[in-house]
Amino acid sequence: MITLADALANLLISIDMTDDDDVDPDVCVPWFEDIADKFNQLSVEDRHRLAQIIREVASREPDAQRQAALLETPEHLGLEDPDAE
């Protein structure tokens, strides 16, 4: 689970941090929305655990910009959105 969460979170922030000329935002946004929708189907406990894993991944990230992006990922994906609970 940790390896899967690490890979997915890093893929998402890599896409998000890519220049708009290299990756069209109109193409990427539906991907992010689909992932957030799938995560919303998880139980509250599982969403919180996934958010915790992503924060753990962020704590090991040496690049400050990537670390900041990883730390924002749980909120951006609605993993800890109080309205979703």
Tab-separated table of C-alpha atoms in Angstrom:
chain	number	residue	atom	x	y	z
A	1	MET	CA	0.000	0.000	0.000
A	2	ILE	CA	2.814	2.411	0.880
A	3	THR	CA	4.655	1.759	-2.379
A	4	LEU	CA	1.455	2.179	-4.401
A	5	ALA	CA	0.543	5.433	-2.617
A	6	ASP	CA	4.104	6.702	-3.073
A	7	ALA	CA	4.085	5.941	-6.796
A	8	LEU	CA	0.660	7.480	-7.377
A	9	ALA	CA	1.325	10.617	-5.330
A	10	ASN	CA	4.655	11.202	-7.060
A	11	LEU	CA	3.082	10.656	-10.473
A	12	LEU	CA	0.330	13.138	-9.681
A	13	ILE	CA	2.681	15.859	-8.497
A	14	SER	CA	5.033	15.235	-11.426
A	15	ILE	CA	2.146	15.812	-13.827
A	16	ASP	CA	0.943	18.813	-11.819
A	17	MET	CA	4.406	20.393	-11.750
A	18	THR	CA	4.993	19.890	-15.477
A	19	ASP	CA	4.871	22.961	-17.684
A	20	ASP	CA	1.508	23.504	-19.396
A	21	ASP	CA	3.294	23.432	-22.763
A	22	ASP	CA	4.436	19.874	-22.065
A	23	VAL	CA	1.213	18.504	-20.583
A	24	ASP	CA	-2.100	20.075	-21.557
A	25	PRO	CA	-4.103	20.923	-18.399
A	26	ASP	CA	-7.333	20.176	-20.288
A	27	VAL	CA	-6.107	16.607	-20.613
A	28	CYS	CA	-4.805	16.239	-17.032
A	29	VAL	CA	-7.681	17.752	-15.071
A	30	PRO	CA	-10.085	14.897	-15.890
A	31	TRP	CA	-7.414	12.416	-14.738
A	32	PHE	CA	-7.141	14.168	-11.373
A	33	GLU	CA	-10.915	14.402	-11.070
A	34	ASP	CA	-11.288	10.686	-11.793
A	35	ILE	CA	-8.677	9.785	-9.179
A	36	ALA	CA	-10.324	12.057	-6.602
A	37	ASP	CA	-13.685	10.449	-7.392
A	38	LYS	CA	-12.243	6.966	-6.896
A	39	PHE	CA	-10.643	8.026	-3.606
A	40	ASN	CA	-13.984	9.455	-2.493
A	41	GLN	CA	-15.366	5.910	-2.736
A	42	LEU	CA	-12.951	4.790	-0.010
A	43	SER	CA	-14.093	4.670	3.586
A	44	VAL	CA	-13.244	7.685	5.728
A	45	GLU	CA	-10.695	5.552	7.576
A	46	ASP	CA	-9.010	4.463	4.332
A	47	ARG	CA	-8.909	8.047	3.005
A	48	HIS	CA	-7.263	9.221	6.221
A	49	ARG	CA	-4.758	6.353	6.091
A	50	LEU	CA	-3.897	7.195	2.487
A	51	ALA	CA	-3.426	10.859	3.455
A	52	GLN	CA	-1.139	9.766	6.284
A	53	ILE	CA	0.926	7.626	3.903
A	54	ILE	CA	1.273	10.531	1.466
A	55	ARG	CA	2.494	12.763	4.322
A	56	GLU	CA	5.036	10.062	5.222
A	57	VAL	CA	6.200	10.002	1.608
A	58	ALA	CA	6.491	13.806	1.717
A	59	SER	CA	8.620	13.660	4.863
A	60	ARG	CA	11.212	11.620	2.956
A	61	GLU	CA	11.207	13.871	-0.131
A	62	PRO	CA	14.492	15.834	-0.344
A	63	ASP	CA	13.245	18.401	-2.876
A	64	ALA	CA	11.397	21.193	-1.020
A	65	GLN	CA	9.079	22.024	-3.935
A	66	ARG	CA	8.050	18.399	-4.432
A	67	GLN	CA	7.673	17.955	-0.676
A	68	ALA	CA	5.305	20.943	-0.490
A	69	ALA	CA	3.285	19.575	-3.418
A	70	LEU	CA	3.059	16.153	-1.757
A	71	LEU	CA	1.856	17.736	1.473
A	72	GLU	CA	-0.952	19.468	-0.450
A	73	THR	CA	-1.987	16.294	-2.273
A	74	PRO	CA	-4.354	14.850	0.381
A	75	GLU	CA	-6.378	18.057	0.466
A	76	HIS	CA	-6.378	18.444	-3.320
A	77	LEU	CA	-7.718	14.906	-3.701
A	78	GLY	CA	-10.367	15.372	-1.026
A	79	LEU	CA	-8.863	12.745	1.240
A	80	GLU	CA	-9.369	14.909	4.310
A	81	ASP	CA	-12.191	17.146	3.144
A	82	PRO	CA	-14.576	17.490	6.091
A	83	ASP	CA	-17.479	17.947	3.659
A	84	ALA	CA	-16.774	14.495	2.178
A	85	GLU	CA	-17.238	12.831	5.560
